């Protein structure tokens, strides 16, 4: 199950680059984890390049605004790569008549692209950034809409592959849950964010803007999400620092402490082998 470390400083010297998840590692959607920011700032002072790699459906400048508002300073990272960034390429390559499935705040993902936003019945492509109201809705609420699209073989481009995310102390469904449900209904999906290769290619390219030469063996990924952060990093061949007090904490955290036997059993079930782990990034 990997070696537990007490501080990121324990392993920082082994790497040139850190690809760090955002939601669940740096903040929970409401509160910034101050110690995580301090850890990455310290690592950058020691020469580590830090690229934030997030499944946010927003483009990088919008994520910067969100991070500042929550309390994550710019000094934490060198670059940001978002699922929204890499998804724009999928949108540009797809049909021009698109329906945006998600809140209005996510319209930036379409800005500057040669596409036409249309009603659901006219759509030749669906760009899913989430739910219209993720506080109250589930994928089942979209059954009729998704079934109609599936029957017409309309592809769904998922801008955020996360299934759920922690907002404060609640779990909120993400676009990945919608995409998974669409696939169960027979629909076709297209995804570029974690755990898929395009977002990692983009993150490595961004890191090379900061440090021109490094092998993948000198890159560590940091994350808490099993189907996204963990699977994506391991499939890409990266060392992984697993943050145990993230979205899977209910599987093995008892009274605020990680039950190591339960964590080991969880990782074995998931066939995941992080090189390192710690409860929170500090």
PDB file of C-alpha atoms in Angstrom:
ATOM      1  CA  UNK A   1       0.000   0.000   0.000  1.00  0.00           C
ATOM      2  CA  UNK A   2       3.020   2.255  -0.203  1.00  0.00           C
ATOM      3  CA  UNK A   3       5.039   3.944   2.503  1.00  0.00           C
ATOM      4  CA  UNK A   4       3.473   6.455   4.845  1.00  0.00           C
ATOM      5  CA  UNK A   5       5.292   9.778   4.991  1.00  0.00           C
ATOM      6  CA  UNK A   6       4.901  12.505   7.583  1.00  0.00           C
ATOM      7  CA  UNK A   7       5.850  15.463   5.399  1.00  0.00           C
ATOM      8  CA  UNK A   8       6.077  16.116   1.675  1.00  0.00           C
ATOM      9  CA  UNK A   9       9.602  17.320   2.409  1.00  0.00           C
ATOM     10  CA  UNK A  10      10.510  13.663   3.078  1.00  0.00           C
ATOM     11  CA  UNK A  11      10.234  12.848  -0.639  1.00  0.00           C
ATOM     12  CA  UNK A  12      10.445  16.200  -2.399  1.00  0.00           C
ATOM     13  CA  UNK A  13      14.126  15.762  -3.211  1.00  0.00           C
ATOM     14  CA  UNK A  14      13.351  12.630  -5.230  1.00  0.00           C
ATOM     15  CA  UNK A  15      11.383  14.579  -7.825  1.00  0.00           C
ATOM     16  CA  UNK A  16      11.613  17.492 -10.231  1.00  0.00           C
ATOM     17  CA  UNK A  17       7.869  17.875 -10.835  1.00  0.00           C
ATOM     18  CA  UNK A  18       4.675  17.443  -8.837  1.00  0.00           C
ATOM     19  CA  UNK A  19       1.313  17.099 -10.579  1.00  0.00           C
ATOM     20  CA  UNK A  20      -1.076  18.000  -7.788  1.00  0.00           C
ATOM     21  CA  UNK A  21      -4.823  17.534  -7.666  1.00  0.00           C
ATOM     22  CA  UNK A  22      -6.793  20.537  -6.440  1.00  0.00           C
ATOM     23  CA  UNK A  23     -10.217  19.658  -5.026  1.00  0.00           C
ATOM     24  CA  UNK A  24      -9.665  17.297  -2.074  1.00  0.00           C
ATOM     25  CA  UNK A  25      -5.976  18.113  -1.705  1.00  0.00           C
ATOM     26  CA  UNK A  26      -5.744  21.926  -1.644  1.00  0.00           C
ATOM     27  CA  UNK A  27      -9.337  22.653  -0.622  1.00  0.00           C
ATOM     28  CA  UNK A  28     -12.758  21.061  -0.146  1.00  0.00           C
ATOM     29  CA  UNK A  29     -14.698  23.542  -2.231  1.00  0.00           C
ATOM     30  CA  UNK A  30     -15.315  25.796   0.759  1.00  0.00           C
ATOM     31  CA  UNK A  31     -12.144  25.876   2.859  1.00  0.00           C
ATOM     32  CA  UNK A  32      -8.503  25.909   1.787  1.00  0.00           C
ATOM     33  CA  UNK A  33      -6.168  23.405   3.441  1.00  0.00           C
ATOM     34  CA  UNK A  34      -3.488  25.867   4.518  1.00  0.00           C
ATOM     35  CA  UNK A  35      -0.852  23.237   5.294  1.00  0.00           C
ATOM     36  CA  UNK A  36      -1.120  21.851   1.761  1.00  0.00           C
ATOM     37  CA  UNK A  37      -0.381  25.269   0.304  1.00  0.00           C
ATOM     38  CA  UNK A  38       2.562  25.697   2.652  1.00  0.00           C
ATOM     39  CA  UNK A  39       3.938  22.301   1.604  1.00  0.00           C
ATOM     40  CA  UNK A  40       3.853  23.128  -2.110  1.00  0.00           C
ATOM     41  CA  UNK A  41       5.273  26.622  -1.570  1.00  0.00           C
ATOM     42  CA  UNK A  42       8.190  25.063   0.324  1.00  0.00           C
ATOM     43  CA  UNK A  43       8.718  22.486  -2.421  1.00  0.00           C
ATOM     44  CA  UNK A  44       8.832  25.194  -5.082  1.00  0.00           C
ATOM     45  CA  UNK A  45      11.464  27.071  -3.079  1.00  0.00           C
ATOM     46  CA  UNK A  46      13.544  23.884  -3.213  1.00  0.00           C
ATOM     47  CA  UNK A  47      13.252  23.837  -7.016  1.00  0.00           C
ATOM     48  CA  UNK A  48      10.260  21.554  -7.594  1.00  0.00           C
ATOM     49  CA  UNK A  49       7.935  22.550 -10.442  1.00  0.00           C
ATOM     50  CA  UNK A  50       4.300  22.312  -9.360  1.00  0.00           C
ATOM     51  CA  UNK A  51       1.543  21.843 -11.933  1.00  0.00           C
ATOM     52  CA  UNK A  52      -2.007  21.753 -10.627  1.00  0.00           C
ATOM     53  CA  UNK A  53      -4.023  19.185 -12.570  1.00  0.00           C
ATOM     54  CA  UNK A  54      -7.739  19.416 -11.979  1.00  0.00           C
ATOM     55  CA  UNK A  55     -10.912  17.945 -13.410  1.00  0.00           C
ATOM     56  CA  UNK A  56     -12.629  21.302 -13.115  1.00  0.00           C
ATOM     57  CA  UNK A  57     -14.674  21.974 -16.267  1.00  0.00           C
ATOM     58  CA  UNK A  58     -13.585  25.615 -16.160  1.00  0.00           C
ATOM     59  CA  UNK A  59     -10.635  27.011 -18.073  1.00  0.00           C
ATOM     60  CA  UNK A  60      -7.490  27.785 -16.094  1.00  0.00           C
ATOM     61  CA  UNK A  61      -8.049  31.551 -15.536  1.00  0.00           C
ATOM     62  CA  UNK A  62     -11.428  30.823 -13.943  1.00  0.00           C
ATOM     63  CA  UNK A  63      -9.845  28.236 -11.641  1.00  0.00           C
ATOM     64  CA  UNK A  64      -7.226  30.799 -10.634  1.00  0.00           C
ATOM     65  CA  UNK A  65     -10.048  33.137  -9.580  1.00  0.00           C
ATOM     66  CA  UNK A  66     -11.716  30.341  -7.621  1.00  0.00           C
ATOM     67  CA  UNK A  67      -8.488  29.391  -5.852  1.00  0.00           C
ATOM     68  CA  UNK A  68      -7.815  32.982  -4.837  1.00  0.00           C
ATOM     69  CA  UNK A  69     -11.355  33.352  -3.507  1.00  0.00           C
ATOM     70  CA  UNK A  70     -11.030  30.198  -1.386  1.00  0.00           C
ATOM     71  CA  UNK A  71      -7.623  31.192  -0.064  1.00  0.00           C
ATOM     72  CA  UNK A  72      -5.106  29.240  -2.175  1.00  0.00           C
ATOM     73  CA  UNK A  73      -2.367  31.728  -3.168  1.00  0.00           C
ATOM     74  CA  UNK A  74      -0.730  31.948  -6.587  1.00  0.00           C
ATOM     75  CA  UNK A  75       2.624  31.096  -4.957  1.00  0.00           C
ATOM     76  CA  UNK A  76       1.505  27.457  -4.577  1.00  0.00           C
ATOM     77  CA  UNK A  77       1.961  26.509  -8.245  1.00  0.00           C
ATOM     78  CA  UNK A  78       3.737  27.215 -11.522  1.00  0.00           C
ATOM     79  CA  UNK A  79       0.995  26.155 -13.957  1.00  0.00           C
ATOM     80  CA  UNK A  80      -2.612  24.938 -13.956  1.00  0.00           C
ATOM     81  CA  UNK A  81      -4.067  22.419 -16.401  1.00  0.00           C
ATOM     82  CA  UNK A  82      -7.817  21.830 -16.219  1.00  0.00           C
ATOM     83  CA  UNK A  83     -10.150  19.295 -17.712  1.00  0.00           C
ATOM     84  CA  UNK A  84     -11.934  22.290 -19.214  1.00  0.00           C
ATOM     85  CA  UNK A  85      -8.736  23.251 -21.056  1.00  0.00           C
ATOM     86  CA  UNK A  86      -8.213  19.845 -22.682  1.00  0.00           C
ATOM     87  CA  UNK A  87     -11.936  19.315 -23.278  1.00  0.00           C
ATOM     88  CA  UNK A  88     -12.083  22.409 -25.486  1.00  0.00           C
ATOM     89  CA  UNK A  89     -10.074  20.473 -28.093  1.00  0.00           C
ATOM     90  CA  UNK A  90     -12.715  17.715 -28.107  1.00  0.00           C
ATOM     91  CA  UNK A  91     -15.456  20.314 -28.493  1.00  0.00           C
ATOM     92  CA  UNK A  92     -13.651  22.053 -31.354  1.00  0.00           C
ATOM     93  CA  UNK A  93     -13.202  18.738 -33.170  1.00  0.00           C
ATOM     94  CA  UNK A  94     -16.858  17.708 -32.756  1.00  0.00           C
ATOM     95  CA  UNK A  95     -20.181  18.773 -34.278  1.00  0.00           C
ATOM     96  CA  UNK A  96     -20.884  22.503 -34.251  1.00  0.00           C
ATOM     97  CA  UNK A  97     -24.381  22.455 -32.730  1.00  0.00           C
ATOM     98  CA  UNK A  98     -23.880  21.887 -29.006  1.00  0.00           C
ATOM     99  CA  UNK A  99     -26.082  21.799 -25.948  1.00  0.00           C
ATOM    100  CA  UNK A 100     -24.423  22.883 -22.695  1.00  0.00           C
ATOM    101  CA  UNK A 101     -25.521  20.591 -19.879  1.00  0.00           C
ATOM    102  CA  UNK A 102     -24.444  22.342 -16.714  1.00  0.00           C
ATOM    103  CA  UNK A 103     -24.706  25.650 -14.832  1.00  0.00           C
ATOM    104  CA  UNK A 104     -24.406  28.962 -16.633  1.00  0.00           C
ATOM    105  CA  UNK A 105     -21.160  29.726 -14.821  1.00  0.00           C
ATOM    106  CA  UNK A 106     -19.468  27.132 -17.050  1.00  0.00           C
ATOM    107  CA  UNK A 107     -20.223  28.827 -20.380  1.00  0.00           C
ATOM    108  CA  UNK A 108     -16.572  29.894 -20.604  1.00  0.00           C
ATOM    109  CA  UNK A 109     -15.684  26.447 -21.879  1.00  0.00           C
ATOM    110  CA  UNK A 110     -17.365  27.361 -25.185  1.00  0.00           C
ATOM    111  CA  UNK A 111     -15.986  30.900 -25.534  1.00  0.00           C
ATOM    112  CA  UNK A 112     -13.921  31.475 -28.655  1.00  0.00           C
ATOM    113  CA  UNK A 113     -14.822  28.139 -30.233  1.00  0.00           C
ATOM    114  CA  UNK A 114     -16.536  27.808 -33.591  1.00  0.00           C
ATOM    115  CA  UNK A 115     -19.681  26.214 -32.162  1.00  0.00           C
ATOM    116  CA  UNK A 116     -23.333  27.188 -31.882  1.00  0.00           C
ATOM    117  CA  UNK A 117     -25.182  26.740 -28.614  1.00  0.00           C
ATOM    118  CA  UNK A 118     -28.614  25.202 -29.321  1.00  0.00           C
ATOM    119  CA  UNK A 119     -31.599  23.657 -27.544  1.00  0.00           C
ATOM    120  CA  UNK A 120     -31.574  20.010 -26.478  1.00  0.00           C
ATOM    121  CA  UNK A 121     -33.663  18.843 -29.447  1.00  0.00           C
ATOM    122  CA  UNK A 122     -31.313  20.394 -32.014  1.00  0.00           C
ATOM    123  CA  UNK A 123     -28.082  19.270 -30.394  1.00  0.00           C
ATOM    124  CA  UNK A 124     -25.545  17.259 -32.369  1.00  0.00           C
ATOM    125  CA  UNK A 125     -23.173  17.176 -29.400  1.00  0.00           C
ATOM    126  CA  UNK A 126     -23.611  17.525 -25.629  1.00  0.00           C
ATOM    127  CA  UNK A 127     -21.022  19.353 -23.547  1.00  0.00           C
ATOM    128  CA  UNK A 128     -21.595  18.258 -19.964  1.00  0.00           C
ATOM    129  CA  UNK A 129     -19.913  20.319 -17.251  1.00  0.00           C
ATOM    130  CA  UNK A 130     -22.199  19.096 -14.477  1.00  0.00           C
ATOM    131  CA  UNK A 131     -25.798  19.405 -13.343  1.00  0.00           C
ATOM    132  CA  UNK A 132     -28.095  22.367 -13.616  1.00  0.00           C
ATOM    133  CA  UNK A 133     -28.468  22.092  -9.815  1.00  0.00           C
ATOM    134  CA  UNK A 134     -25.942  19.756  -8.222  1.00  0.00           C
ATOM    135  CA  UNK A 135     -27.317  20.471  -4.766  1.00  0.00           C
ATOM    136  CA  UNK A 136     -30.578  18.633  -5.423  1.00  0.00           C
ATOM    137  CA  UNK A 137     -30.325  16.616  -8.653  1.00  0.00           C
ATOM    138  CA  UNK A 138     -29.057  13.145  -9.544  1.00  0.00           C
ATOM    139  CA  UNK A 139     -28.457  11.577 -12.986  1.00  0.00           C
ATOM    140  CA  UNK A 140     -31.858   9.880 -12.751  1.00  0.00           C
ATOM    141  CA  UNK A 141     -33.479  13.308 -13.073  1.00  0.00           C
ATOM    142  CA  UNK A 142     -32.077  13.468 -16.622  1.00  0.00           C
ATOM    143  CA  UNK A 143     -33.231  10.037 -17.793  1.00  0.00           C
ATOM    144  CA  UNK A 144     -35.695  11.263 -20.430  1.00  0.00           C
ATOM    145  CA  UNK A 145     -33.252  13.809 -21.851  1.00  0.00           C
ATOM    146  CA  UNK A 146     -30.335  11.360 -21.934  1.00  0.00           C
ATOM    147  CA  UNK A 147     -32.441   8.561 -23.420  1.00  0.00           C
ATOM    148  CA  UNK A 148     -33.557  10.840 -26.261  1.00  0.00           C
ATOM    149  CA  UNK A 149     -29.948  11.810 -27.020  1.00  0.00           C
ATOM    150  CA  UNK A 150     -28.802   8.207 -26.863  1.00  0.00           C
ATOM    151  CA  UNK A 151     -31.477   7.191 -29.366  1.00  0.00           C
ATOM    152  CA  UNK A 152     -30.168   9.851 -31.760  1.00  0.00           C
ATOM    153  CA  UNK A 153     -26.551   8.759 -31.101  1.00  0.00           C
ATOM    154  CA  UNK A 154     -25.557  12.215 -29.885  1.00  0.00           C
ATOM    155  CA  UNK A 155     -22.078  12.089 -28.300  1.00  0.00           C
ATOM    156  CA  UNK A 156     -21.651  13.500 -24.796  1.00  0.00           C
ATOM    157  CA  UNK A 157     -18.400  15.330 -24.122  1.00  0.00           C
ATOM    158  CA  UNK A 158     -17.719  15.158 -20.391  1.00  0.00           C
ATOM    159  CA  UNK A 159     -15.774  18.169 -19.144  1.00  0.00           C
ATOM    160  CA  UNK A 160     -15.347  16.892 -15.572  1.00  0.00           C
ATOM    161  CA  UNK A 161     -14.801  13.130 -15.227  1.00  0.00           C
ATOM    162  CA  UNK A 162     -15.109  13.202 -11.419  1.00  0.00           C
ATOM    163  CA  UNK A 163     -18.044  11.158 -10.137  1.00  0.00           C
ATOM    164  CA  UNK A 164     -18.380  13.111  -6.897  1.00  0.00           C
ATOM    165  CA  UNK A 165     -16.574  15.916  -5.129  1.00  0.00           C
ATOM    166  CA  UNK A 166     -16.516  17.011  -1.512  1.00  0.00           C
ATOM    167  CA  UNK A 167     -18.115  20.412  -0.948  1.00  0.00           C
ATOM    168  CA  UNK A 168     -17.554  21.250   2.668  1.00  0.00           C
ATOM    169  CA  UNK A 169     -18.683  18.067   4.413  1.00  0.00           C
ATOM    170  CA  UNK A 170     -21.098  16.887   1.681  1.00  0.00           C
ATOM    171  CA  UNK A 171     -20.569  14.824  -1.441  1.00  0.00           C
ATOM    172  CA  UNK A 172     -21.819  16.500  -4.616  1.00  0.00           C
ATOM    173  CA  UNK A 173     -22.255  14.648  -7.957  1.00  0.00           C
ATOM    174  CA  UNK A 174     -20.146  15.757 -10.915  1.00  0.00           C
ATOM    175  CA  UNK A 175     -20.347  15.466 -14.690  1.00  0.00           C
ATOM    176  CA  UNK A 176     -18.570  12.112 -14.566  1.00  0.00           C
ATOM    177  CA  UNK A 177     -21.628  10.622 -12.875  1.00  0.00           C
ATOM    178  CA  UNK A 178     -23.778  11.925 -15.727  1.00  0.00           C
ATOM    179  CA  UNK A 179     -21.399  10.462 -18.315  1.00  0.00           C
ATOM    180  CA  UNK A 180     -21.388   7.076 -16.583  1.00  0.00           C
ATOM    181  CA  UNK A 181     -25.190   7.025 -16.551  1.00  0.00           C
ATOM    182  CA  UNK A 182     -25.294   8.030 -20.232  1.00  0.00           C
ATOM    183  CA  UNK A 183     -23.034   5.109 -21.090  1.00  0.00           C
ATOM    184  CA  UNK A 184     -25.349   2.731 -19.190  1.00  0.00           C
ATOM    185  CA  UNK A 185     -28.204   4.050 -21.345  1.00  0.00           C
ATOM    186  CA  UNK A 186     -26.201   3.213 -24.472  1.00  0.00           C
ATOM    187  CA  UNK A 187     -24.809   6.675 -25.141  1.00  0.00           C
ATOM    188  CA  UNK A 188     -21.326   7.510 -26.417  1.00  0.00           C
ATOM    189  CA  UNK A 189     -18.991   9.653 -24.312  1.00  0.00           C
ATOM    190  CA  UNK A 190     -15.765  11.520 -25.037  1.00  0.00           C
ATOM    191  CA  UNK A 191     -13.487  12.428 -22.134  1.00  0.00           C
ATOM    192  CA  UNK A 192     -10.058  14.086 -21.936  1.00  0.00           C
ATOM    193  CA  UNK A 193      -9.675  14.803 -18.200  1.00  0.00           C
ATOM    194  CA  UNK A 194      -8.308  12.501 -15.490  1.00  0.00           C
ATOM    195  CA  UNK A 195      -7.786   9.546 -15.708  1.00  0.00           C
ATOM    196  CA  UNK A 196      -7.374   9.898 -19.474  1.00  0.00           C
ATOM    197  CA  UNK A 197      -4.055  10.556 -21.185  1.00  0.00           C
ATOM    198  CA  UNK A 198      -4.686  13.996 -22.800  1.00  0.00           C
ATOM    199  CA  UNK A 199      -4.718  15.911 -19.514  1.00  0.00           C
ATOM    200  CA  UNK A 200      -1.478  14.232 -18.386  1.00  0.00           C
ATOM    201  CA  UNK A 201       0.189  14.991 -21.716  1.00  0.00           C
ATOM    202  CA  UNK A 202      -0.835  18.628 -21.276  1.00  0.00           C
ATOM    203  CA  UNK A 203       0.385  18.716 -17.664  1.00  0.00           C
ATOM    204  CA  UNK A 204       3.799  17.274 -18.589  1.00  0.00           C
ATOM    205  CA  UNK A 205       4.079  19.784 -21.439  1.00  0.00           C
ATOM    206  CA  UNK A 206       3.285  22.591 -18.972  1.00  0.00           C
ATOM    207  CA  UNK A 207       5.932  21.268 -16.562  1.00  0.00           C
ATOM    208  CA  UNK A 208       8.508  21.329 -19.364  1.00  0.00           C
ATOM    209  CA  UNK A 209       7.869  25.054 -19.706  1.00  0.00           C
ATOM    210  CA  UNK A 210       9.223  25.346 -16.155  1.00  0.00           C
ATOM    211  CA  UNK A 211      11.852  22.569 -16.204  1.00  0.00           C
ATOM    212  CA  UNK A 212      12.913  21.617 -19.700  1.00  0.00           C
ATOM    213  CA  UNK A 213      14.517  18.247 -18.933  1.00  0.00           C
ATOM    214  CA  UNK A 214      13.260  15.548 -16.595  1.00  0.00           C
ATOM    215  CA  UNK A 215      12.302  11.876 -16.924  1.00  0.00           C
ATOM    216  CA  UNK A 216       8.843  10.650 -15.880  1.00  0.00           C
ATOM    217  CA  UNK A 217      10.551   8.817 -13.024  1.00  0.00           C
ATOM    218  CA  UNK A 218      11.169  12.279 -11.504  1.00  0.00           C
ATOM    219  CA  UNK A 219       7.460  13.187 -11.545  1.00  0.00           C
ATOM    220  CA  UNK A 220       5.140  12.527  -8.603  1.00  0.00           C
ATOM    221  CA  UNK A 221       1.367  12.821  -8.804  1.00  0.00           C
ATOM    222  CA  UNK A 222      -0.628  13.825  -5.708  1.00  0.00           C
ATOM    223  CA  UNK A 223      -4.315  13.019  -5.388  1.00  0.00           C
ATOM    224  CA  UNK A 224      -7.197  11.488  -3.475  1.00  0.00           C
ATOM    225  CA  UNK A 225      -9.664  10.263  -6.115  1.00  0.00           C
ATOM    226  CA  UNK A 226      -9.393   6.558  -6.931  1.00  0.00           C
ATOM    227  CA  UNK A 227     -11.008   6.462 -10.417  1.00  0.00           C
ATOM    228  CA  UNK A 228      -9.389   9.720 -11.539  1.00  0.00           C
ATOM    229  CA  UNK A 229      -6.227  10.880  -9.730  1.00  0.00           C
ATOM    230  CA  UNK A 230      -5.023   7.425  -8.734  1.00  0.00           C
ATOM    231  CA  UNK A 231      -5.912   5.470 -11.847  1.00  0.00           C
ATOM    232  CA  UNK A 232      -4.742   8.241 -14.163  1.00  0.00           C
ATOM    233  CA  UNK A 233      -1.341   8.645 -12.505  1.00  0.00           C
ATOM    234  CA  UNK A 234      -0.647   4.925 -12.298  1.00  0.00           C
ATOM    235  CA  UNK A 235      -1.774   4.283 -15.874  1.00  0.00           C
ATOM    236  CA  UNK A 236       0.546   7.077 -17.040  1.00  0.00           C
ATOM    237  CA  UNK A 237       3.452   5.452 -15.212  1.00  0.00           C
ATOM    238  CA  UNK A 238       3.903   8.055 -12.475  1.00  0.00           C
ATOM    239  CA  UNK A 239       4.771   7.641  -8.816  1.00  0.00           C
ATOM    240  CA  UNK A 240       1.738   8.471  -6.690  1.00  0.00           C
ATOM    241  CA  UNK A 241       1.336  10.165  -3.319  1.00  0.00           C
ATOM    242  CA  UNK A 242      -2.125   9.151  -2.135  1.00  0.00           C
ATOM    243  CA  UNK A 243      -3.986  11.532   0.181  1.00  0.00           C
ATOM    244  CA  UNK A 244      -6.081   9.239   2.361  1.00  0.00           C
ATOM    245  CA  UNK A 245      -8.365  11.816   4.016  1.00  0.00           C
ATOM    246  CA  UNK A 246     -10.057  12.686   0.724  1.00  0.00           C
ATOM    247  CA  UNK A 247     -13.250  11.492  -0.937  1.00  0.00           C
ATOM    248  CA  UNK A 248     -12.712   7.847   0.065  1.00  0.00           C
ATOM    249  CA  UNK A 249     -12.106   8.556   3.760  1.00  0.00           C
ATOM    250  CA  UNK A 250     -15.328   6.845   4.795  1.00  0.00           C
ATOM    251  CA  UNK A 251     -13.821   3.554   3.642  1.00  0.00           C
ATOM    252  CA  UNK A 252     -11.057   3.485   6.255  1.00  0.00           C
ATOM    253  CA  UNK A 253     -10.957   6.594   8.488  1.00  0.00           C
ATOM    254  CA  UNK A 254     -12.176   5.968  12.035  1.00  0.00           C
ATOM    255  CA  UNK A 255     -12.550   8.848  14.502  1.00  0.00           C
ATOM    256  CA  UNK A 256     -10.302  11.036  12.392  1.00  0.00           C
ATOM    257  CA  UNK A 257      -7.508   8.504  11.963  1.00  0.00           C
ATOM    258  CA  UNK A 258      -6.646   6.264   9.010  1.00  0.00           C
ATOM    259  CA  UNK A 259      -7.072   2.575   9.857  1.00  0.00           C
ATOM    260  CA  UNK A 260      -4.061   1.245   7.974  1.00  0.00           C
ATOM    261  CA  UNK A 261      -5.417  -2.290   7.682  1.00  0.00           C
ATOM    262  CA  UNK A 262      -8.672  -0.982   6.240  1.00  0.00           C
ATOM    263  CA  UNK A 263      -6.765   1.328   3.895  1.00  0.00           C
ATOM    264  CA  UNK A 264      -4.643  -1.572   2.700  1.00  0.00           C
ATOM    265  CA  UNK A 265      -7.743  -3.662   2.034  1.00  0.00           C
ATOM    266  CA  UNK A 266      -9.356  -0.768   0.142  1.00  0.00           C
ATOM    267  CA  UNK A 267      -6.313  -0.248  -2.078  1.00  0.00           C
ATOM    268  CA  UNK A 268      -6.086  -3.979  -2.724  1.00  0.00           C
ATOM    269  CA  UNK A 269      -9.743  -4.080  -3.815  1.00  0.00           C
ATOM    270  CA  UNK A 270      -9.084  -1.177  -6.142  1.00  0.00           C
ATOM    271  CA  UNK A 271      -5.864  -2.787  -7.409  1.00  0.00           C
ATOM    272  CA  UNK A 272      -4.049   0.470  -6.691  1.00  0.00           C
ATOM    273  CA  UNK A 273      -0.430   0.700  -5.554  1.00  0.00           C
ATOM    274  CA  UNK A 274       0.629   4.219  -4.552  1.00  0.00           C
ATOM    275  CA  UNK A 275       4.318   4.641  -3.780  1.00  0.00           C
ATOM    276  CA  UNK A 276       3.549   6.934  -0.852  1.00  0.00           C
ATOM    277  CA  UNK A 277       0.579   7.989   1.244  1.00  0.00           C
ATOM    278  CA  UNK A 278      -0.300  10.492   3.950  1.00  0.00           C
ATOM    279  CA  UNK A 279      -3.600  11.664   5.481  1.00  0.00           C
ATOM    280  CA  UNK A 280      -3.300  15.276   4.277  1.00  0.00           C
ATOM    281  CA  UNK A 281      -0.672  17.076   2.246  1.00  0.00           C
ATOM    282  CA  UNK A 282       1.550  18.845   4.753  1.00  0.00           C
TER     283      UNK A 282
END
